[in-house]
Backbone as numpy.savetxt, mean C-alpha at the origin, in Angstrom:
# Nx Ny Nz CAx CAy CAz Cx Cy Cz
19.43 4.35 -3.97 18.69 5.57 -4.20 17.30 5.57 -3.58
16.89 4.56 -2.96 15.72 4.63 -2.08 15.84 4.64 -0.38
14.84 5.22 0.05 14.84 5.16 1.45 15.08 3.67 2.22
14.26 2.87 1.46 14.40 1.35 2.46 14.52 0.21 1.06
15.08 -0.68 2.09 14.45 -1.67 0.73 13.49 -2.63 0.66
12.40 -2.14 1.22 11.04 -2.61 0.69 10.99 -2.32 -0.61
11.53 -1.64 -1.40 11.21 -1.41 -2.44 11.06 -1.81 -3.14
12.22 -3.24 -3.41 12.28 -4.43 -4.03 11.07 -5.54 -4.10
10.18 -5.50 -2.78 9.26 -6.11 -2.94 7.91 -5.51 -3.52
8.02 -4.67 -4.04 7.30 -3.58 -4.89 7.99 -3.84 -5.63
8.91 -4.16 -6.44 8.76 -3.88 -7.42 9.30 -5.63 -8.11
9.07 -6.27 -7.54 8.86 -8.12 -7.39 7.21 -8.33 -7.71
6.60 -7.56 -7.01 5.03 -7.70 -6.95 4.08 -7.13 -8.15
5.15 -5.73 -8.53 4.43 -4.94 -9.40 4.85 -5.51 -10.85
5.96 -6.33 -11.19 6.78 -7.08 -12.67 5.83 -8.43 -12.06
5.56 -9.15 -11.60 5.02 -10.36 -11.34 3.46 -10.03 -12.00
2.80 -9.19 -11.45 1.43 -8.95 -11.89 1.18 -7.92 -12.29
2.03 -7.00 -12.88 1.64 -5.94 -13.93 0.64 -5.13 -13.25
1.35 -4.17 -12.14 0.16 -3.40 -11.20 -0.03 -2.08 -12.02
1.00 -1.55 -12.77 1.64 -0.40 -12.76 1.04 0.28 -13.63
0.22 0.87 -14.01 -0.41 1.83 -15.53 0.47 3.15 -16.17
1.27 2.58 -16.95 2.46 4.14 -17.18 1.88 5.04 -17.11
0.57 5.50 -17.16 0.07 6.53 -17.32 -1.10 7.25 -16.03
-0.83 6.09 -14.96 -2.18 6.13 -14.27 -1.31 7.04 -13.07
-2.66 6.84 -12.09 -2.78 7.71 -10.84 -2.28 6.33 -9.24
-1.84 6.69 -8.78 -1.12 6.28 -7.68 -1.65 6.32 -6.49
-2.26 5.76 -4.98 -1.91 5.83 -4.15 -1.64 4.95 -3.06
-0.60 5.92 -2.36 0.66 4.78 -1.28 0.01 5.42 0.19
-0.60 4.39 0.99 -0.99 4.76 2.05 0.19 3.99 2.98
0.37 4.19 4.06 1.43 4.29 5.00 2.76 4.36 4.10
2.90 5.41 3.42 3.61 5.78 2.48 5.82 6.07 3.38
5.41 6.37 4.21 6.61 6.14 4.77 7.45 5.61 5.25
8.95 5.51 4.55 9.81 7.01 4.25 10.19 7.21 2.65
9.38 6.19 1.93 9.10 6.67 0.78 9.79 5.60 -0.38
9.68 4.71 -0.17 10.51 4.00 -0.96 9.84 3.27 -1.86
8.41 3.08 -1.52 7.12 2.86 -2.47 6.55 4.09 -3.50
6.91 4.90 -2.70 6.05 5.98 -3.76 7.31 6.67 -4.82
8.52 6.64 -4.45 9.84 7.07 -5.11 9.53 6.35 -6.34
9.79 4.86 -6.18 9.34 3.30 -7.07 8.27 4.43 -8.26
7.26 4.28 -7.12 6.14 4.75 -8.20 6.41 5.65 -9.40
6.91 6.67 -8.44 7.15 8.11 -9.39 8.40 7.95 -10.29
9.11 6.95 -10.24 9.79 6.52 -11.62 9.62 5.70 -12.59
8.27 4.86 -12.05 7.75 3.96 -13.28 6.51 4.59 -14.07
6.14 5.96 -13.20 4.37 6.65 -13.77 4.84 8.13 -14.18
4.27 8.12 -15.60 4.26 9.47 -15.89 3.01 10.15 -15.34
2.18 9.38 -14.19 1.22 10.20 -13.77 1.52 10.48 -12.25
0.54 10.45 -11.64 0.81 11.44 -10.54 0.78 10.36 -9.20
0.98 10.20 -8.00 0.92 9.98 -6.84 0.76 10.26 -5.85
-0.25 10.18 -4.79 -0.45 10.43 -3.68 -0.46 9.46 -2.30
0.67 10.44 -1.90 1.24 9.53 -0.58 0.08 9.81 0.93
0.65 8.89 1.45 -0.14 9.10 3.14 0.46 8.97 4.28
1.09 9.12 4.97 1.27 8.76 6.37 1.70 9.48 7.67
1.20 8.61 8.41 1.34 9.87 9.99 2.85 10.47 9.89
3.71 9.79 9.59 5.30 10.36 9.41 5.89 11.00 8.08
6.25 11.59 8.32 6.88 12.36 6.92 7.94 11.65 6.26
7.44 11.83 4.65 8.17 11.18 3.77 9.94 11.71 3.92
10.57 10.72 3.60 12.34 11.12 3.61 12.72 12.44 2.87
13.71 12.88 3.38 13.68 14.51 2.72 14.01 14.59 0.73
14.40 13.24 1.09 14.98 12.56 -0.34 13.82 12.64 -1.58
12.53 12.19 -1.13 11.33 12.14 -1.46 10.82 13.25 -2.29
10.82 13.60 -3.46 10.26 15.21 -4.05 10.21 14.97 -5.59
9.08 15.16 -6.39 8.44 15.09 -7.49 7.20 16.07 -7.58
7.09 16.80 -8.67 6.33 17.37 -9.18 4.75 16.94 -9.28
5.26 15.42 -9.47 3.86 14.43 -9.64 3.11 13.85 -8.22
3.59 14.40 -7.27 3.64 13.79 -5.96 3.26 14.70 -4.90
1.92 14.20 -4.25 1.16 15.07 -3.20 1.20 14.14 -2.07
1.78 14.56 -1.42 2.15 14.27 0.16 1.15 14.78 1.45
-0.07 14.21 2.20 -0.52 14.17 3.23 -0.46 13.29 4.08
0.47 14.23 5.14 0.57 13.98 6.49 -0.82 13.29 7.74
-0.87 12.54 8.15 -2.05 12.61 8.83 -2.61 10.73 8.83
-3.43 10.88 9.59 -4.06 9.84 10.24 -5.08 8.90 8.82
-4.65 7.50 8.51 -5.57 7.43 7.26 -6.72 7.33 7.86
-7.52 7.28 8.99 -8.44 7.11 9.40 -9.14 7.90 10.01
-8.66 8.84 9.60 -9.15 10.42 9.99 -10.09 10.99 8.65
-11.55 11.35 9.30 -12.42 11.62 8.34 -11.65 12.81 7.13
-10.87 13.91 7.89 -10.10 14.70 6.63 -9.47 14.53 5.71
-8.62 13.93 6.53 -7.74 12.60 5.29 -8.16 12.05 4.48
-9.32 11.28 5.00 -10.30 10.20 3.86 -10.82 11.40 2.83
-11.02 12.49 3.34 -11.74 12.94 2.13 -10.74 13.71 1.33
-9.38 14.03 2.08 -8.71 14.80 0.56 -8.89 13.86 0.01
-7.78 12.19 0.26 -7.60 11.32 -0.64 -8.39 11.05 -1.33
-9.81 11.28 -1.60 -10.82 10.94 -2.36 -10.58 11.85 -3.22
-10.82 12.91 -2.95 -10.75 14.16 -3.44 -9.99 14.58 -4.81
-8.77 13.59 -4.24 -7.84 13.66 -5.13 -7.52 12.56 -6.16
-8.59 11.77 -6.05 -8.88 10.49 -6.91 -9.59 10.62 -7.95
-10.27 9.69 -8.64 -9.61 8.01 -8.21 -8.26 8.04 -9.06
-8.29 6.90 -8.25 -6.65 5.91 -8.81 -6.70 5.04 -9.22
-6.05 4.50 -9.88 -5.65 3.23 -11.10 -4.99 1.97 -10.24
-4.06 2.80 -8.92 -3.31 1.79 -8.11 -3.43 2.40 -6.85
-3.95 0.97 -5.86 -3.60 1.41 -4.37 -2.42 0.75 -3.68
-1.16 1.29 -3.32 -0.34 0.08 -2.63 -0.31 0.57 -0.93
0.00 -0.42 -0.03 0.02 -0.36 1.37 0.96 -1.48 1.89
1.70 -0.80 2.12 3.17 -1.37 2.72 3.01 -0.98 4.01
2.32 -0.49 4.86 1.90 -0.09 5.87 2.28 -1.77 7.55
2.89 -0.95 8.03 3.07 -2.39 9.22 2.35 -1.09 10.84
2.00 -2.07 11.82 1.75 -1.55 13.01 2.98 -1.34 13.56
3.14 -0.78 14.59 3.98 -0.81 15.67 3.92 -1.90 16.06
5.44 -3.12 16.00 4.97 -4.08 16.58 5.94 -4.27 18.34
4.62 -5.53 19.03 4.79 -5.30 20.43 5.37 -6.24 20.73
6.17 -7.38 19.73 6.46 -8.34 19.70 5.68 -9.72 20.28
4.73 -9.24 20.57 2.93 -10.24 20.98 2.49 -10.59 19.23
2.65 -11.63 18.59 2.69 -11.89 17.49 0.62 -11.86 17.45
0.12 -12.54 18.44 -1.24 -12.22 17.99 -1.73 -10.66 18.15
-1.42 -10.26 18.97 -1.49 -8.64 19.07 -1.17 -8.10 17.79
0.25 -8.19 17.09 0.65 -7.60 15.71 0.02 -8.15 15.23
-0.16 -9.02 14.84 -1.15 -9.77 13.69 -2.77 -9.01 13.89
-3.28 -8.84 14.48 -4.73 -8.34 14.92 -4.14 -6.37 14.16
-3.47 -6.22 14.84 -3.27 -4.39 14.32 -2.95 -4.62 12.79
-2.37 -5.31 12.07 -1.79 -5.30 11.14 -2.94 -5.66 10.06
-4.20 -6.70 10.43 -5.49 -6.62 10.15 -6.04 -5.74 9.77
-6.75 -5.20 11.00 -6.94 -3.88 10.94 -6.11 -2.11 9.87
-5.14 -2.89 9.49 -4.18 -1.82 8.23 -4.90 -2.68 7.01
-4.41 -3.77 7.02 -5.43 -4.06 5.53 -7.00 -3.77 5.27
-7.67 -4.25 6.91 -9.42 -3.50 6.16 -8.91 -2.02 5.52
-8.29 -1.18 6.27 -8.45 -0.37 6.10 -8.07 0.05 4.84
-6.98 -0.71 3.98 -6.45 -0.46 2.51 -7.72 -0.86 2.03
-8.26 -1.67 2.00 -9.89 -2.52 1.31 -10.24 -1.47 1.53
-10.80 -0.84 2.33 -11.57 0.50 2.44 -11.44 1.49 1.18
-10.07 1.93 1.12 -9.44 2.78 0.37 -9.85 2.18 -0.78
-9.48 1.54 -1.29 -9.49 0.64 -2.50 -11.33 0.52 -2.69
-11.67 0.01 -1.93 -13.55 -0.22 -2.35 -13.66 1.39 -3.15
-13.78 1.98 -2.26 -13.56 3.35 -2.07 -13.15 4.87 -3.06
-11.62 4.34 -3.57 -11.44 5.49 -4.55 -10.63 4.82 -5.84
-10.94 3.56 -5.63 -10.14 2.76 -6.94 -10.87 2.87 -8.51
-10.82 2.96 -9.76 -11.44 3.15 -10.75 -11.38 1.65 -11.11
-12.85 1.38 -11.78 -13.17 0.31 -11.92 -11.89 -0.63 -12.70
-11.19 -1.95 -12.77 -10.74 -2.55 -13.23 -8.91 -2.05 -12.57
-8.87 -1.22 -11.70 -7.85 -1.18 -10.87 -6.86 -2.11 -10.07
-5.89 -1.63 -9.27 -5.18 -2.70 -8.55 -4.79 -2.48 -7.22
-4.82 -3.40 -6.75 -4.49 -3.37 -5.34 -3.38 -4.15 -4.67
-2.48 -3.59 -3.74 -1.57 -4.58 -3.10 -1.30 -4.00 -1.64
-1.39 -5.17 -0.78 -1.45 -4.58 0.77 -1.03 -6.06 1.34
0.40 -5.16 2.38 1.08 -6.04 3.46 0.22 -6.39 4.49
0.45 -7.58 4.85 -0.60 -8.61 6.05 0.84 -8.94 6.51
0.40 -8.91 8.14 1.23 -10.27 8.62 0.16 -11.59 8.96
1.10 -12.66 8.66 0.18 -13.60 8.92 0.15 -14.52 10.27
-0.92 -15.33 10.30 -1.29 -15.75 11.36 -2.71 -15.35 12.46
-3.32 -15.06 11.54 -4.82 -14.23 12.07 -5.87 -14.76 10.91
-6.35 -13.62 10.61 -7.55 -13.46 9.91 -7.20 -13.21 8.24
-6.49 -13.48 7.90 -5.98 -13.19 6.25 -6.57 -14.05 5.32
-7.19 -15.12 5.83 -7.99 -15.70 5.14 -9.14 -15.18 4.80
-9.52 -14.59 5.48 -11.09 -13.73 5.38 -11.14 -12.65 4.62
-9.74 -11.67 4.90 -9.16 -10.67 4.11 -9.43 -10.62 2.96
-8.71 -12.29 2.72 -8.41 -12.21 1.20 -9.42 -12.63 0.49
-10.81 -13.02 1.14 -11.66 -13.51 0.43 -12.35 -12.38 0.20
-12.68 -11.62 1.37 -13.10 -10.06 1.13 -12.50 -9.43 -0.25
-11.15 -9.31 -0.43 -10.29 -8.87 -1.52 -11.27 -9.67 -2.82
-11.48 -11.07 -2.91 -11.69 -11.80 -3.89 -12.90 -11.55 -4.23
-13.99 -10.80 -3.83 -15.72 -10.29 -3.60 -15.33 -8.69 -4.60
-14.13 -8.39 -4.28 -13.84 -7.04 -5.11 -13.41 -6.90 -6.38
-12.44 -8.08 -6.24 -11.26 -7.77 -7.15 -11.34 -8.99 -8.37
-10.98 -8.56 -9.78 -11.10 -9.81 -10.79 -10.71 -11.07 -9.83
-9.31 -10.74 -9.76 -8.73 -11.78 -9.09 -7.80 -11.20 -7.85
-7.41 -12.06 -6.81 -6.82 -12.07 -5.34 -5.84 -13.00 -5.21
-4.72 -12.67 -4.41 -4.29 -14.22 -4.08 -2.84 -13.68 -3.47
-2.22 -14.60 -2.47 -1.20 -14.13 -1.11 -0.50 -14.28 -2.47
1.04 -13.61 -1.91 2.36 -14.02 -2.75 2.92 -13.12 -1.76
4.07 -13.90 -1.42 5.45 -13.39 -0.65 6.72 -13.84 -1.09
7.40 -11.81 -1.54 8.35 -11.74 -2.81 9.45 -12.43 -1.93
10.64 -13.06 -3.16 11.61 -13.00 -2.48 12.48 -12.30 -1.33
12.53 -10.77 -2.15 12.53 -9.64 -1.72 12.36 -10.25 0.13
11.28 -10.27 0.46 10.86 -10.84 2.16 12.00 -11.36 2.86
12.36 -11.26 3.81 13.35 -12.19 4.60 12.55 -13.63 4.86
13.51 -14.38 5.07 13.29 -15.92 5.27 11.92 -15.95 5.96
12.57 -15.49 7.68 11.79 -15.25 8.65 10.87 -14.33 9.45
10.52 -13.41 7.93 9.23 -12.66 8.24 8.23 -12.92 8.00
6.86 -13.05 8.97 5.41 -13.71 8.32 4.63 -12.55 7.73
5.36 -12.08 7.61 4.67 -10.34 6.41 4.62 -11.63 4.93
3.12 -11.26 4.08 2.99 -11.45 2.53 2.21 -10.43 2.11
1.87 -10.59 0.57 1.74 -9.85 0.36 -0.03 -10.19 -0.38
């Protein structure tokens, strides 16, 4: 009943450390084709807001659920999503286009997590949560110490859920 099955690792990540607030506010940046924010909108009686340049699966549709299309790094964007905050939870399942140049992906895929930190510094309500895909082999050390300057607590975990031989954690 979901678009992909990332979903599983959402929801490995979210029973492991208790991301989830039954009652809270949601948002899924590179939200597409929806298999994170679906997750969401069946574990929250509150609301969710998705993001990504591609449109969510046609499958995708809740009452509780505001869908913008668009660039997260686009000043408009940044400011509905604010707009429409804060949130209780940020998740980012978000990957680059990869070029199969593993330091190349690794460097773009960087660059997707500042940018969840962003979000998260940004429109998270104090004592909130955060979870965002890295591939590794770069700079994730720094990431995560950045993360650890924010957050009670930080720390990698890569769900089963993951294939053997993907350097995606979480």
């Amino acid at each position: 009943g979901y678009p992909a099955r990332s979903v599983y690792k959402l929801e490995e990540i979210a029973s492991k450390f208790n991301l989830i607030k039954k009652k809270g506010k949601a948002l899924d940046l590179g939200a597409s084709p929806g298999s994170w924010t679906t997750y969401l909108l069946k574990k929250m009686e509150g609301s969710v807001v998705a993001c990504d340049l591609n449109p969510l699966s046609q499958s995708v549709k809740d009452d509780n659920l505001t869908f913008i299309q668009g660039d997260l790094n686009d000043a408009a964007v940044r400011e509905e999503i604010r707009a429409r905050g804060p949130y209780d939870l940020v998740v980012c399942d978000a990957a680059p286009p990869t070029s199969g140049n593993r330091t190349v992906d690794t460097a773009r895929s960087e660059q997707l997590v500042d940018m969840a930190i962003w979000y998260a510094e940004t429109v998270l309500h104090p004592g909130g949560n955060c979870t965002v895909k890295i591939f590794q082999g770069g700079g994730q050390q720094d990431l995560l110490k950045k993360m650890k300057e924010l957050f009670e607590s930080a720390k990698f975990f890569k769900p089963k859920a993951c294939r053997t031989n993907s350097f995606e954690t979480y």
